[in-house]
Coordinates of C-alpha atoms and ligand atoms in Angstrom, one line a residue:
M86 CA 0.0 0.0 0.0
N87 CA 1.4 3.4 -0.8
S88 CA 1.3 6.3 1.5
I89 CA -1.6 8.0 -0.4
E90 CA -3.7 4.9 -0.1
E91 CA -2.7 4.6 3.6
A92 CA -3.7 8.3 4.2
L93 CA -7.0 7.8 2.4
I94 CA -7.9 4.8 4.3
N95 CA -7.1 6.5 7.6
T96 CA -9.2 9.6 6.9
T97 CA -12.4 7.7 6.1
N98 CA -15.0 7.5 8.8
D99 CA -15.7 4.0 7.8
V100 CA -14.1 1.3 9.8
I101 CA -11.9 -1.1 7.9
F102 CA -10.7 -4.5 9.1
G103 CA -8.6 -7.1 7.3
I104 CA -9.0 -10.6 8.8
D105 CA -7.1 -13.7 7.9
L106 CA -8.8 -17.1 7.4
S107 CA -8.0 -18.1 11.0
G108 CA -10.2 -15.1 12.1
K109 CA -7.3 -12.9 13.3
I110 CA -7.2 -9.2 12.6
I111 CA -4.3 -8.4 10.3
Y112 CA -5.2 -4.9 9.3
V113 CA -7.2 -2.0 10.8
N114 CA -7.6 1.7 10.0
Q115 CA -7.8 4.6 12.4
A116 CA -11.5 4.8 12.3
A117 CA -11.6 1.3 13.8
S118 CA -9.4 2.3 16.7
K119 CA -11.7 5.3 17.3
L120 CA -14.9 3.3 17.2
Y121 CA -13.8 0.3 19.2
D122 CA -11.3 2.1 21.5
Y123 CA -8.5 -0.4 20.9
T124 CA -5.1 0.8 19.7
K125 CA -3.9 -0.5 16.4
K126 CA -1.3 -2.5 18.3
E127 CA -3.9 -4.1 20.5
F128 CA -6.1 -4.9 17.5
L129 CA -3.5 -6.7 15.4
G130 CA -3.4 -10.5 16.0
K131 CA -6.6 -10.3 18.1
K132 CA -9.5 -12.6 17.1
F133 CA -12.1 -10.7 15.2
N134 CA -14.9 -12.4 17.1
T135 CA -13.8 -10.8 20.4
L136 CA -15.8 -7.8 19.0
F137 CA -18.9 -10.0 19.2
S138 CA -20.8 -10.8 22.4
N139 CA -20.7 -14.5 23.4
R140 CA -24.2 -15.0 22.0
K141 CA -23.2 -13.5 18.6
K142 CA -19.8 -15.2 18.1
E143 CA -21.4 -17.7 15.7
E144 CA -22.3 -14.8 13.4
F145 CA -18.7 -14.3 12.4
S146 CA -18.0 -18.0 11.8
N147 CA -21.0 -18.2 9.5
I148 CA -19.7 -15.3 7.6
L149 CA -16.3 -16.8 7.3
E150 CA -17.8 -20.0 6.0
K151 CA -19.8 -18.2 3.4
I152 CA -16.8 -16.3 2.2
L153 CA -14.8 -19.5 1.8
F154 CA -17.6 -21.0 -0.3
E155 CA -17.7 -17.7 -2.2
E156 CA -21.3 -17.0 -1.4
S157 CA -22.2 -13.3 -1.6
I158 CA -23.1 -11.5 1.6
E159 CA -25.4 -8.6 1.8
P160 CA -24.4 -5.7 4.1
A161 CA -26.2 -6.3 7.4
E162 CA -26.6 -4.8 10.8
S163 CA -24.3 -6.2 13.4
I164 CA -24.0 -5.6 17.1
R165 CA -20.4 -5.3 18.4
L166 CA -18.5 -4.7 21.6
T167 CA -16.0 -2.0 22.2
K168 CA -13.0 -2.5 24.4
A169 CA -15.0 -1.2 27.4
G170 CA -17.8 -3.7 26.6
T171 CA -20.3 -1.1 25.3
T172 CA -22.5 -2.4 22.6
I173 CA -22.6 -0.6 19.3
K174 CA -24.5 -1.2 16.1
V175 CA -22.8 -1.0 12.7
I176 CA -23.6 -1.9 9.2
A177 CA -21.0 -4.3 8.0
S178 CA -20.2 -5.4 4.5
Y179 CA -17.8 -8.3 4.1
S180 CA -15.8 -9.2 1.0
P181 CA -13.1 -11.8 0.3
I182 CA -9.5 -10.8 0.1
K183 CA -7.8 -12.8 -2.8
D184 CA -4.2 -13.3 -3.7
R185 CA -3.0 -12.8 -7.3
G186 CA -4.0 -16.2 -8.2
G187 CA -7.6 -15.5 -7.1
K188 CA -7.4 -17.7 -4.0
V189 CA -9.3 -16.4 -1.0
I190 CA -6.7 -15.6 1.7
G191 CA -8.8 -13.5 4.0
I192 CA -11.8 -11.3 4.5
S193 CA -12.4 -7.6 4.8
S194 CA -15.1 -6.0 6.9
I195 CA -16.0 -2.4 6.1
E196 CA -18.3 -0.9 8.8
G197 CA -20.3 2.2 9.0
K198 CA -22.2 3.7 11.9
I199 CA -25.9 3.3 11.3
S200 CA -27.8 6.3 10.1
E201 CA -30.7 5.2 12.2
Y202 CA -28.6 6.5 15.1
L203 CA -29.0 9.9 13.6
K204 CA -32.8 9.5 13.7
I205 CA -32.7 8.3 17.2
E206 CA -30.4 11.2 18.2
R207 CA -33.0 13.6 16.8
K208 CA -35.8 11.9 18.7
A209 CA -33.8 11.9 21.8
K210 CA -33.2 15.6 21.5
A211 CA -37.0 16.2 21.1
L212 CA -37.6 13.9 24.0
I213 CA -35.3 15.9 26.2
E214 CA -36.7 19.2 25.0
F215 CA -40.3 18.3 25.8
A216 CA -39.6 16.2 28.9
P217 CA -41.8 17.1 31.9
D218 CA -38.7 17.5 34.1
A219 CA -36.0 20.1 33.8
I220 CA -33.0 18.5 32.1
I221 CA -29.6 20.0 32.1
I222 CA -26.4 18.7 30.6
V223 CA -23.1 19.8 32.2
N224 CA -19.6 19.3 30.9
Q225 CA -16.6 18.3 33.0
L226 CA -15.9 21.9 33.9
G227 CA -19.4 22.1 35.4
Q228 CA -20.6 24.4 32.6
I229 CA -24.1 24.1 31.3
I230 CA -24.1 23.0 27.7
L231 CA -27.8 22.0 27.2
V232 CA -31.0 22.9 28.9
N233 CA -34.6 22.1 27.9
R234 CA -37.9 24.1 28.0
E235 CA -38.8 23.1 31.5
T236 CA -35.5 24.3 32.8
E237 CA -36.3 27.8 31.5
Q238 CA -39.8 27.5 33.1
L239 CA -38.6 26.1 36.4
F240 CA -35.7 28.5 37.0
G241 CA -37.0 31.5 35.2
Y242 CA -33.9 32.0 33.1
K243 CA -33.7 32.3 29.3
R244 CA -31.8 29.5 27.6
K245 CA -29.0 31.8 26.5
E246 CA -28.5 33.1 30.0
L247 CA -27.8 29.6 31.1
L248 CA -25.6 28.1 28.4
G249 CA -21.9 28.3 29.3
Q250 CA -22.6 29.3 32.9
E251 CA -21.5 27.2 35.9
I252 CA -24.2 24.9 37.2
E253 CA -23.9 26.5 40.6
L254 CA -25.9 29.5 39.2
L255 CA -28.9 27.3 39.9
I256 CA -28.0 26.3 43.4
P257 CA -28.4 28.3 46.6
K258 CA -25.1 29.8 47.8
E259 CA -24.9 27.8 51.0
F260 CA -24.6 24.6 49.0
H261 CA -21.9 25.7 46.6
T262 CA -18.9 24.3 48.4
I263 CA -20.4 21.0 49.0
H264 CA -21.6 20.9 45.5
Y265 CA -18.1 21.5 44.1
E266 CA -16.9 18.5 46.1
H267 CA -19.7 16.3 44.9
R268 CA -19.1 17.4 41.4
K269 CA -15.4 16.4 41.5
H270 CA -16.3 13.1 43.1
Y271 CA -19.0 12.3 40.6
Y272 CA -16.6 12.8 37.6
A273 CA -14.2 10.5 39.2
H274 CA -16.9 7.8 39.8
P275 CA -19.7 8.4 37.3
E276 CA -22.8 6.4 37.9
V277 CA -26.5 6.8 37.6
K278 CA -27.8 8.0 40.9
K279 CA -30.2 10.1 42.9
M280 CA -28.5 13.1 44.3
R281 CA -28.6 13.9 48.0
L282 CA -27.0 16.9 49.7
G283 CA -28.0 16.7 53.3
R284 CA -31.7 16.0 53.6
F285 CA -33.1 18.1 50.8
L286 CA -31.8 19.5 47.6
Y287 CA -32.7 23.0 46.6
G288 CA -32.7 24.9 43.4
K289 CA -32.5 28.7 43.0
K290 CA -34.6 30.7 40.6
K291 CA -33.5 33.8 38.7
N292 CA -35.5 35.9 41.2
G293 CA -33.5 34.4 44.1
K294 CA -36.3 32.2 45.4
T295 CA -35.1 28.7 46.5
F296 CA -37.2 25.6 46.2
P297 CA -36.9 21.9 46.9
V298 CA -36.0 19.7 44.0
D299 CA -35.4 16.0 43.2
I300 CA -32.4 15.3 41.1
N301 CA -31.3 12.2 39.2
L302 CA -27.9 12.2 37.6
S303 CA -26.7 10.1 34.7
P304 CA -23.2 10.1 33.2
L305 CA -23.0 10.5 29.4
K306 CA -19.9 9.1 27.9
T307 CA -19.3 10.5 24.5
E308 CA -16.5 10.8 22.0
E309 CA -16.0 14.3 23.3
G310 CA -15.6 13.2 26.8
L311 CA -17.8 12.7 29.9
F312 CA -20.9 14.8 30.5
V313 CA -23.5 14.7 33.2
M314 CA -27.2 14.8 32.7
A315 CA -29.3 16.1 35.6
D316 CA -33.0 15.5 35.6
I317 CA -34.6 18.0 38.0
R318 CA -38.1 18.0 39.4
D319 CA -39.8 20.6 41.5
N320 CA -40.5 18.9 44.7
S321 CA -42.4 21.5 46.6
E322 CA -45.5 20.2 48.4
L323 CA -47.8 22.4 46.4
K324 CA -46.4 21.1 43.2
K325 CA -46.7 17.5 44.4
S326 CA -50.2 17.8 45.6
E327 CA -51.2 19.6 42.4
E328 CA -49.8 16.7 40.4
K329 CA -51.5 14.1 42.6
F330 CA -54.7 16.0 42.2
R331 CA -54.4 16.1 38.4
K332 CA -53.6 12.5 38.2
L333 CA -56.6 11.7 40.3
L334 CA -58.8 13.8 38.2
E335 CA -57.6 12.2 35.0
S336 CA -58.1 8.7 36.4
A337 CA -61.7 9.4 37.4
P338 CA -64.2 7.4 35.3
D339 CA -66.6 10.4 35.2
A340 CA -66.3 13.7 33.4
M341 CA -64.9 16.0 36.1
V342 CA -64.8 19.7 36.1
I343 CA -63.6 22.0 38.9
I344 CA -65.2 25.3 39.1
N345 CA -64.8 28.3 41.4
P346 CA -67.8 29.4 43.5
N347 CA -68.9 31.7 40.7
G348 CA -69.2 28.8 38.3
N349 CA -66.1 29.5 36.2
I350 CA -64.4 26.3 35.0
Q351 CA -60.9 26.0 36.3
I352 CA -59.9 22.5 35.3
A353 CA -61.6 19.8 33.2
N354 CA -60.4 16.2 32.6
K355 CA -60.1 14.1 29.5
Q356 CA -63.4 12.4 30.1
T357 CA -65.1 15.8 30.0
E358 CA -63.6 16.4 26.6
K359 CA -64.8 13.0 25.5
L360 CA -68.4 13.4 26.8
F361 CA -69.1 16.9 25.9
G362 CA -66.8 17.3 22.8
F363 CA -65.2 20.5 24.0
S364 CA -61.4 20.7 24.4
K365 CA -60.0 21.6 27.8
G366 CA -58.9 24.9 26.3
E367 CA -62.4 25.7 25.2
L368 CA -63.7 25.1 28.7
V369 CA -61.3 26.8 31.1
G370 CA -62.6 30.2 32.1
K371 CA -66.1 29.6 30.8
K372 CA -69.2 29.2 32.9
I373 CA -70.2 25.7 33.9
E374 CA -73.6 26.5 32.3
I375 CA -72.2 25.9 28.8
L376 CA -72.1 22.2 29.8
V377 CA -75.1 22.1 32.2
P378 CA -77.3 25.0 31.4
V379 CA -80.0 24.6 34.1
G380 CA -80.4 22.8 37.4
I381 CA -77.2 23.1 39.4
K382 CA -76.5 26.9 39.8
K383 CA -78.4 27.1 43.1
K384 CA -76.6 24.1 44.4
Y385 CA -73.1 25.3 43.8
L386 CA -73.9 28.8 44.9
K387 CA -75.0 27.4 48.2
F388 CA -71.5 26.0 48.9
R389 CA -70.4 29.6 49.3
E390 CA -72.0 29.6 52.7
L391 CA -69.7 26.9 53.9
D392 CA -67.3 27.7 56.7
L393 CA -63.8 27.2 55.3
T394 CA -62.1 27.4 58.6
D395 CA -64.0 24.3 59.6
S396 CA -61.8 21.4 58.7
S397 CA -64.7 19.1 58.2
T398 CA -65.9 21.2 55.2
T399 CA -64.4 18.8 52.7
L400 CA -66.1 15.9 54.3
I401 CA -69.6 17.1 53.3
T402 CA -71.4 14.5 51.3
P403 CA -71.7 15.3 47.6
V404 CA -74.9 16.9 46.4
I405 CA -76.4 14.7 43.6
V406 CA -78.6 16.2 40.9
G407 CA -80.4 14.3 38.2
R408 CA -81.9 11.4 40.1
E409 CA -85.5 12.6 40.8
K410 CA -85.7 15.1 38.0
T411 CA -84.0 14.6 34.7
L412 CA -81.0 16.9 34.3
Y413 CA -79.5 17.6 30.9
G414 CA -76.0 18.2 29.6
I415 CA -75.3 19.9 26.3
K416 CA -72.6 18.7 23.9
K417 CA -70.5 21.0 21.8
G418 CA -72.8 20.3 18.8
G419 CA -75.9 21.3 20.8
E420 CA -77.0 17.7 21.5
K421 CA -78.9 17.3 24.8
F422 CA -78.4 14.2 26.9
P423 CA -79.6 13.1 30.3
I424 CA -76.9 13.3 33.1
E425 CA -76.4 12.8 36.7
V426 CA -74.2 15.2 38.5
S427 CA -72.4 15.1 41.8
L428 CA -71.1 18.3 43.3
S429 CA -68.6 18.4 46.2
P430 CA -66.8 21.3 47.8
L431 CA -63.0 21.3 47.7
K432 CA -61.0 23.3 50.0
I433 CA -57.7 24.2 48.5
E434 CA -55.3 26.5 50.4
D435 CA -58.2 28.3 52.2
S436 CA -60.2 28.9 49.1
L437 CA -63.2 27.1 47.9
L438 CA -63.5 25.2 44.7
I439 CA -66.3 22.9 43.6
S440 CA -65.8 19.6 41.8
I441 CA -68.5 18.5 39.5
A442 CA -68.6 14.9 38.3
T443 CA -70.9 14.2 35.4
R444 CA -72.2 10.9 34.3
D445 CA -74.1 10.2 31.0
I446 CA -77.2 8.3 32.0
S447 CA -78.8 8.0 28.5
E448 CA -78.4 4.3 28.6
R449 CA -79.8 3.9 32.1
Q450 CA -82.7 6.1 31.1
Y451 CA -83.3 4.0 28.0
M452 CA -83.3 0.8 30.0
K453 CA -85.7 2.2 32.6
E454 CA -88.1 3.2 29.8
L455 CA -87.8 -0.1 28.1
E456 CA -88.5 -1.9 31.4
L457 CA -91.5 0.2 32.0
K458 CA -92.9 -0.4 28.5
N459 CA -92.4 -4.2 28.9
Q460 CA -94.2 -4.1 32.2
E461 CA -97.1 -2.2 30.6
L462 CA -97.2 -4.7 27.8
E463 CA -97.3 -7.6 30.1
Q464 CA -100.0 -6.0 32.2
F465 CA -102.0 -5.5 29.0
A466 CA -101.5 -9.1 27.9
Y467 CA -102.5 -10.4 31.2
I468 CA -105.6 -8.2 31.5
A469 CA -106.6 -8.8 27.9
S470 CA -106.2 -12.6 28.0
H471 CA -107.9 -12.7 31.4
D472 CA -110.9 -10.6 30.4
L473 CA -111.2 -12.2 27.0
Q474 CA -111.6 -15.6 28.6
E475 CA -115.0 -14.8 30.0
P476 CA -116.9 -13.9 26.7
L477 CA -115.0 -16.6 25.0
R478 CA -116.3 -19.2 27.4
T479 CA -119.9 -18.0 26.7
I480 CA -119.3 -18.2 22.9
S481 CA -117.8 -21.6 23.3
G482 CA -120.8 -22.8 25.5
V483 CA -123.3 -21.5 22.9
V484 CA -121.4 -23.1 20.1
D485 CA -121.5 -26.4 22.0
L486 CA -125.2 -26.0 22.5
L487 CA -125.7 -25.2 18.8
N488 CA -123.8 -28.3 17.9
L489 CA -125.8 -30.4 20.2
E490 CA -129.2 -29.2 19.3
Y491 CA -128.9 -28.3 15.6
K492 CA -126.2 -30.4 14.0
G493 CA -127.7 -32.5 11.2
R494 CA -131.0 -30.6 11.4
L495 CA -129.9 -27.7 9.3
D496 CA -128.6 -27.9 5.8
E497 CA -125.1 -29.1 5.0
E498 CA -123.7 -25.6 4.5
A499 CA -124.9 -24.5 8.0
D500 CA -123.2 -27.6 9.5
K501 CA -120.0 -26.7 7.8
Y502 CA -120.1 -23.1 9.2
L503 CA -120.9 -24.5 12.6
S504 CA -117.8 -26.7 12.6
F505 CA -115.7 -23.7 11.5
I506 CA -117.0 -21.6 14.4
S507 CA -116.4 -24.5 16.7
A508 CA -112.8 -25.1 15.6
S509 CA -112.0 -21.4 15.7
T510 CA -113.4 -21.0 19.1
D511 CA -111.3 -23.9 20.3
R512 CA -108.2 -22.4 18.8
M513 CA -108.9 -19.0 20.3
T514 CA -109.4 -20.6 23.7
K515 CA -106.0 -22.3 23.3
L516 CA -104.3 -19.1 22.2
I517 CA -105.8 -17.1 25.0
K518 CA -104.8 -19.7 27.5
A519 CA -101.3 -19.7 26.2
L520 CA -101.1 -16.0 26.3
L521 CA -102.4 -15.9 29.8
G522 CA -99.9 -18.6 30.7
Y523 CA -97.1 -16.5 29.2
S524 CA -98.0 -13.4 31.0
R525 CA -98.3 -15.3 34.3
I526 CA -94.7 -16.6 34.1
G527 CA -92.7 -15.3 37.0
K528 CA -95.6 -13.5 38.7
E529 CA -94.5 -15.0 42.0
K530 CA -90.8 -14.7 42.1
V531 CA -89.7 -17.2 44.7
Y532 CA -86.4 -18.8 43.8
E533 CA -85.4 -22.0 45.5
K534 CA -83.0 -24.9 45.1
V535 CA -84.2 -27.0 42.3
D536 CA -82.7 -30.3 41.2
C537 CA -82.7 -30.4 37.4
N538 CA -82.4 -34.2 37.4
E539 CA -85.7 -34.5 39.3
I540 CA -87.4 -32.0 37.1
S541 CA -86.3 -33.5 33.8
Q542 CA -87.4 -37.0 35.1
Q543 CA -90.9 -35.6 35.9
V544 CA -91.1 -34.1 32.5
T545 CA -90.2 -37.3 30.7
S546 CA -92.7 -39.3 32.8
D547 CA -95.4 -36.7 32.0
L548 CA -94.5 -37.2 28.3
D549 CA -94.4 -40.9 28.6
V550 CA -97.2 -41.7 26.2
L551 CA -95.7 -39.4 23.5
I552 CA -92.3 -40.9 24.1
K553 CA -93.5 -44.4 23.6
E554 CA -95.6 -43.5 20.6
T555 CA -92.7 -41.9 18.8
K556 CA -90.0 -44.4 20.1
A557 CA -88.1 -41.4 21.4
K558 CA -84.8 -42.1 23.2
I559 CA -83.9 -39.4 25.8
H560 CA -80.5 -39.4 27.4
I561 CA -80.1 -37.1 30.3
S562 CA -76.6 -36.6 31.8
K563 CA -76.1 -35.6 35.4
L564 CA -77.6 -32.2 35.8
P565 CA -77.0 -29.6 38.5
I566 CA -79.0 -28.3 41.4
V567 CA -79.8 -24.7 40.6
N568 CA -81.3 -21.7 42.3
A569 CA -84.5 -21.2 40.3
L570 CA -88.3 -20.8 40.0
P571 CA -89.4 -24.5 40.2
N572 CA -92.6 -24.4 38.1
E573 CA -91.0 -22.2 35.4
L574 CA -87.9 -24.4 35.2
K575 CA -90.1 -27.4 34.7
Q576 CA -92.0 -25.7 32.0
L577 CA -88.7 -24.8 30.3
F578 CA -87.6 -28.4 30.1
Q579 CA -91.1 -29.5 29.1
N580 CA -91.2 -27.1 26.2
L581 CA -87.8 -27.9 24.9
I582 CA -88.2 -31.7 25.2
S583 CA -91.6 -31.7 23.7
N584 CA -90.4 -29.5 20.7
A585 CA -87.5 -31.9 20.3
I586 CA -90.0 -34.7 19.9
K587 CA -92.6 -32.8 17.9
F588 CA -90.2 -31.6 15.3
R589 CA -88.7 -35.0 14.6
K590 CA -88.0 -36.4 11.1
K591 CA -90.8 -38.4 9.7
D592 CA -88.9 -41.7 9.5
T593 CA -86.4 -41.4 12.3
P594 CA -87.3 -41.8 16.0
P595 CA -86.2 -38.8 18.1
Q596 CA -82.9 -39.1 19.9
I597 CA -82.5 -36.4 22.5
N598 CA -79.5 -35.6 24.7
I599 CA -79.7 -33.2 27.6
S600 CA -76.6 -32.1 29.5
A601 CA -75.2 -29.2 31.5
Q602 CA -71.9 -27.6 32.1
K603 CA -70.6 -25.5 35.0
M604 CA -69.3 -22.1 34.0
E605 CA -67.9 -19.2 36.0
E606 CA -71.1 -17.5 37.1
E607 CA -73.7 -19.6 35.4
W608 CA -74.8 -23.0 34.3
G609 CA -74.9 -23.8 30.6
F610 CA -77.5 -26.4 29.4
Q611 CA -78.0 -28.0 26.1
V612 CA -80.9 -29.9 24.6
K613 CA -79.9 -31.7 21.4
D614 CA -82.2 -33.5 19.0
N615 CA -81.9 -35.2 15.6
G616 CA -85.0 -33.6 14.2
I617 CA -85.8 -31.5 11.2
G618 CA -83.6 -28.6 12.2
I619 CA -84.2 -24.9 11.6
D620 CA -83.1 -22.7 8.7
E621 CA -80.7 -20.1 9.9
K622 CA -82.9 -17.2 8.6
Y623 CA -85.6 -18.2 11.1
M624 CA -83.5 -18.6 14.1
G625 CA -84.1 -15.1 15.4
K626 CA -87.8 -15.4 14.9
I627 CA -88.7 -18.5 16.7
F628 CA -88.3 -17.1 20.2
T629 CA -90.9 -14.4 19.5
I630 CA -94.4 -15.0 20.7
F631 CA -96.8 -16.5 18.1
Q632 CA -94.0 -17.1 15.5
R633 CA -94.1 -20.5 13.9
L634 CA -92.5 -21.9 10.8
H635 CA -95.0 -24.5 10.0
S636 CA -98.7 -24.8 9.4
R637 CA -100.8 -26.3 12.1
S638 CA -101.8 -29.2 9.9
E639 CA -98.1 -30.1 9.7
Y640 CA -97.0 -29.6 13.3
E641 CA -99.6 -28.7 16.0
G642 CA -98.9 -25.7 18.2
E643 CA -99.5 -22.2 19.3
G644 CA -96.1 -20.7 18.6
I645 CA -95.6 -19.7 22.1
G646 CA -93.4 -22.4 23.6
L647 CA -90.1 -20.9 22.8
A648 CA -91.3 -17.4 23.8
V649 CA -92.1 -18.9 27.2
C650 CA -88.7 -20.5 27.3
K651 CA -87.0 -17.1 26.6
K652 CA -89.0 -15.4 29.3
I653 CA -88.2 -18.0 31.8
V654 CA -84.5 -18.0 31.0
E655 CA -84.4 -14.3 31.2
L656 CA -86.0 -14.4 34.6
H657 CA -82.9 -16.4 35.7
N658 CA -80.7 -13.8 34.1
G659 CA -79.7 -16.2 31.4
K660 CA -79.8 -16.4 27.6
I661 CA -81.3 -18.9 25.2
W662 CA -80.2 -19.5 21.6
V663 CA -80.1 -22.3 19.0
K664 CA -77.6 -23.9 16.7
S665 CA -79.1 -25.9 13.9
K666 CA -78.9 -27.1 10.3
P667 CA -82.0 -28.1 8.4
G668 CA -82.2 -31.9 8.2
E669 CA -79.5 -32.4 10.8
G670 CA -81.2 -31.6 14.1
S671 CA -81.0 -28.7 16.5
I672 CA -79.2 -27.9 19.8
F673 CA -81.0 -25.5 22.1
Y674 CA -78.6 -23.8 24.5
F675 CA -79.6 -21.9 27.6
T676 CA -77.8 -20.5 30.6
L677 CA -79.0 -19.9 34.2
K678 CA -77.2 -17.5 36.5
K679 CA -76.0 -19.4 39.6
E680 CA -77.1 -16.7 42.0
Q681 CA -80.4 -14.9 41.4
Ligands
LIG63 P1 -94.7 -24.2 18.6 O1 -93.9 -25.4 19.0 O2 -96.0 -24.1 19.3 O3 -94.8 -24.1 17.1 P2 -92.5 -22.8 19.7 O4 -92.4 -21.4 20.1 O5 -92.2 -23.8 20.7 O6 -93.9 -23.0 19.1 O7 -91.5 -23.0 18.5 C1 -91.5 -22.0 17.4 C2 -91.0 -22.7 16.2 O8 -89.7 -23.0 16.3 C3 -91.7 -23.9 15.8 O9 -92.9 -23.7 15.1 C4 -90.7 -24.7 15.0 O10 -90.7 -24.3 13.7 C5 -89.4 -24.2 15.6 N1 -88.8 -25.2 16.5 C6 -88.9 -25.2 17.8 N2 -88.2 -26.2 18.4 C7 -87.7 -26.9 17.4 C8 -86.9 -28.1 17.2 N3 -86.5 -28.8 18.3 N4 -86.5 -28.6 16.0 C9 -86.9 -27.8 14.9 N5 -87.7 -26.7 15.0 C10 -88.0 -26.3 16.1

């Protein structure tokens, strides 16, 4: 190599290694010494894989192997160790070194620092700049070489007033001597640590005011030497309690707003932004009435009468508005929604603030209305079916009489009409009975321990004739004892089992399996049959009252059995659903909550 080549190689920032086939370093440039911190002398003859951590040593043997087999190697990231044991990341490209005859005699590794590092560096800078703590970097002479925004805020100096100054500018005079000592000691033994000077550490603002701080120190070893990074946090009680308070506010599940006694918003949390659609900035300083226009003013004004010198003031139970009378909140877009609000006085440093927690109760309101409607509907069904029974009984009696007295004595046409009336009256009687039965379910809610084995046995013996007729096989696994309404539960089994028999395939005797499974808070039951099955598009429909999929001539029924099942299951806080394929049978699933 001539001297020009040598000079060139030594001025490049890329690291260059020459390695022989035994893996020993036989050449390095200056950049290599700079990056890895070994002298040229130390490098030569050293195994190249000492630059890899134990876990990565194989990486280099693989490369060596590939080079020998003349496979090409793409430049790749590689993690290396410096002399001090620090890990660094490089991009390495390896090539074979050949002699004149073209024989491979070694391998070169040309390594560059990764440009990603530059990106990270930029990110790190931004991170420091916007960190919530004051961050100051100091050189070995104790001079400030970097500060962030929070440092300016906390100490009241402009950045340019701080850069180049000794760090002691920010420390009260009485601590200067001890701080010099500590500084010297720290540079001799750099480590990450919490700083302690006596019991408390103090900072000094530009205006001379001192204040307690928490400081964490970290050494920064760089190519330019050792620096110290100090992470400083205002530790005054006020600051601490303010932070705690904000954290608490943000962690509250409700929308929380703090107002002064005149109703001006001081603070609002994230949930308020979410619920009302205003940003915090749009709220602070405004009257609370932009969120809750009417209904609370009197209440918060009343808090002004509180005696703030009385320490129990903050223990006053919150005033809740929106329970008896509906209270409305207004979203940014003008949308009104029902809310419940809880107001409590807050005593902060001898002045009164009021916290207002708002909860959206639209859903609760909706559920209440739904429940009310359902109740009304049930009441109606009950009264209607009950009262209809009476005239129906009369009609039915008269029709029986007509049949008895006049059948065969009138003409054929009249006989036909008579039988129509008779059949329809029967059907109506059945429907009304069914409806009455449906609305009676759960009228007396007395839950008790019910053994499902016993109940299902009773049901199968009640259905004995039908079972024999249809040659049905019913297999019941061990079932649990549950907390339930006994009559209703029996009806549930009765309906599911009789449906499983009723909707059988014409030529196959019914095969029914009943089993149960214990789950976390509920029991899961299934009633499986091998019947005609149900088309998916009807599955939602069948649990509705009077919904049937077949004509009565095909399968007898009122279309109320599954509606009854649904009502019963829901009385036990459970769910009922079906899985089925037409022609392959059905499985009815239902759950019952263990505790009612
Ligand atoms: P009904 O049995 O009086 O018709 P249900 O409310 O008990 O009324 O059932 C509604 C409809 O659901 C039935 O008409 C039938 O089409 C379908 N169905 C119920 N159980 C089964 C079953 N095990 N197999 C197939 N279809 C069923």
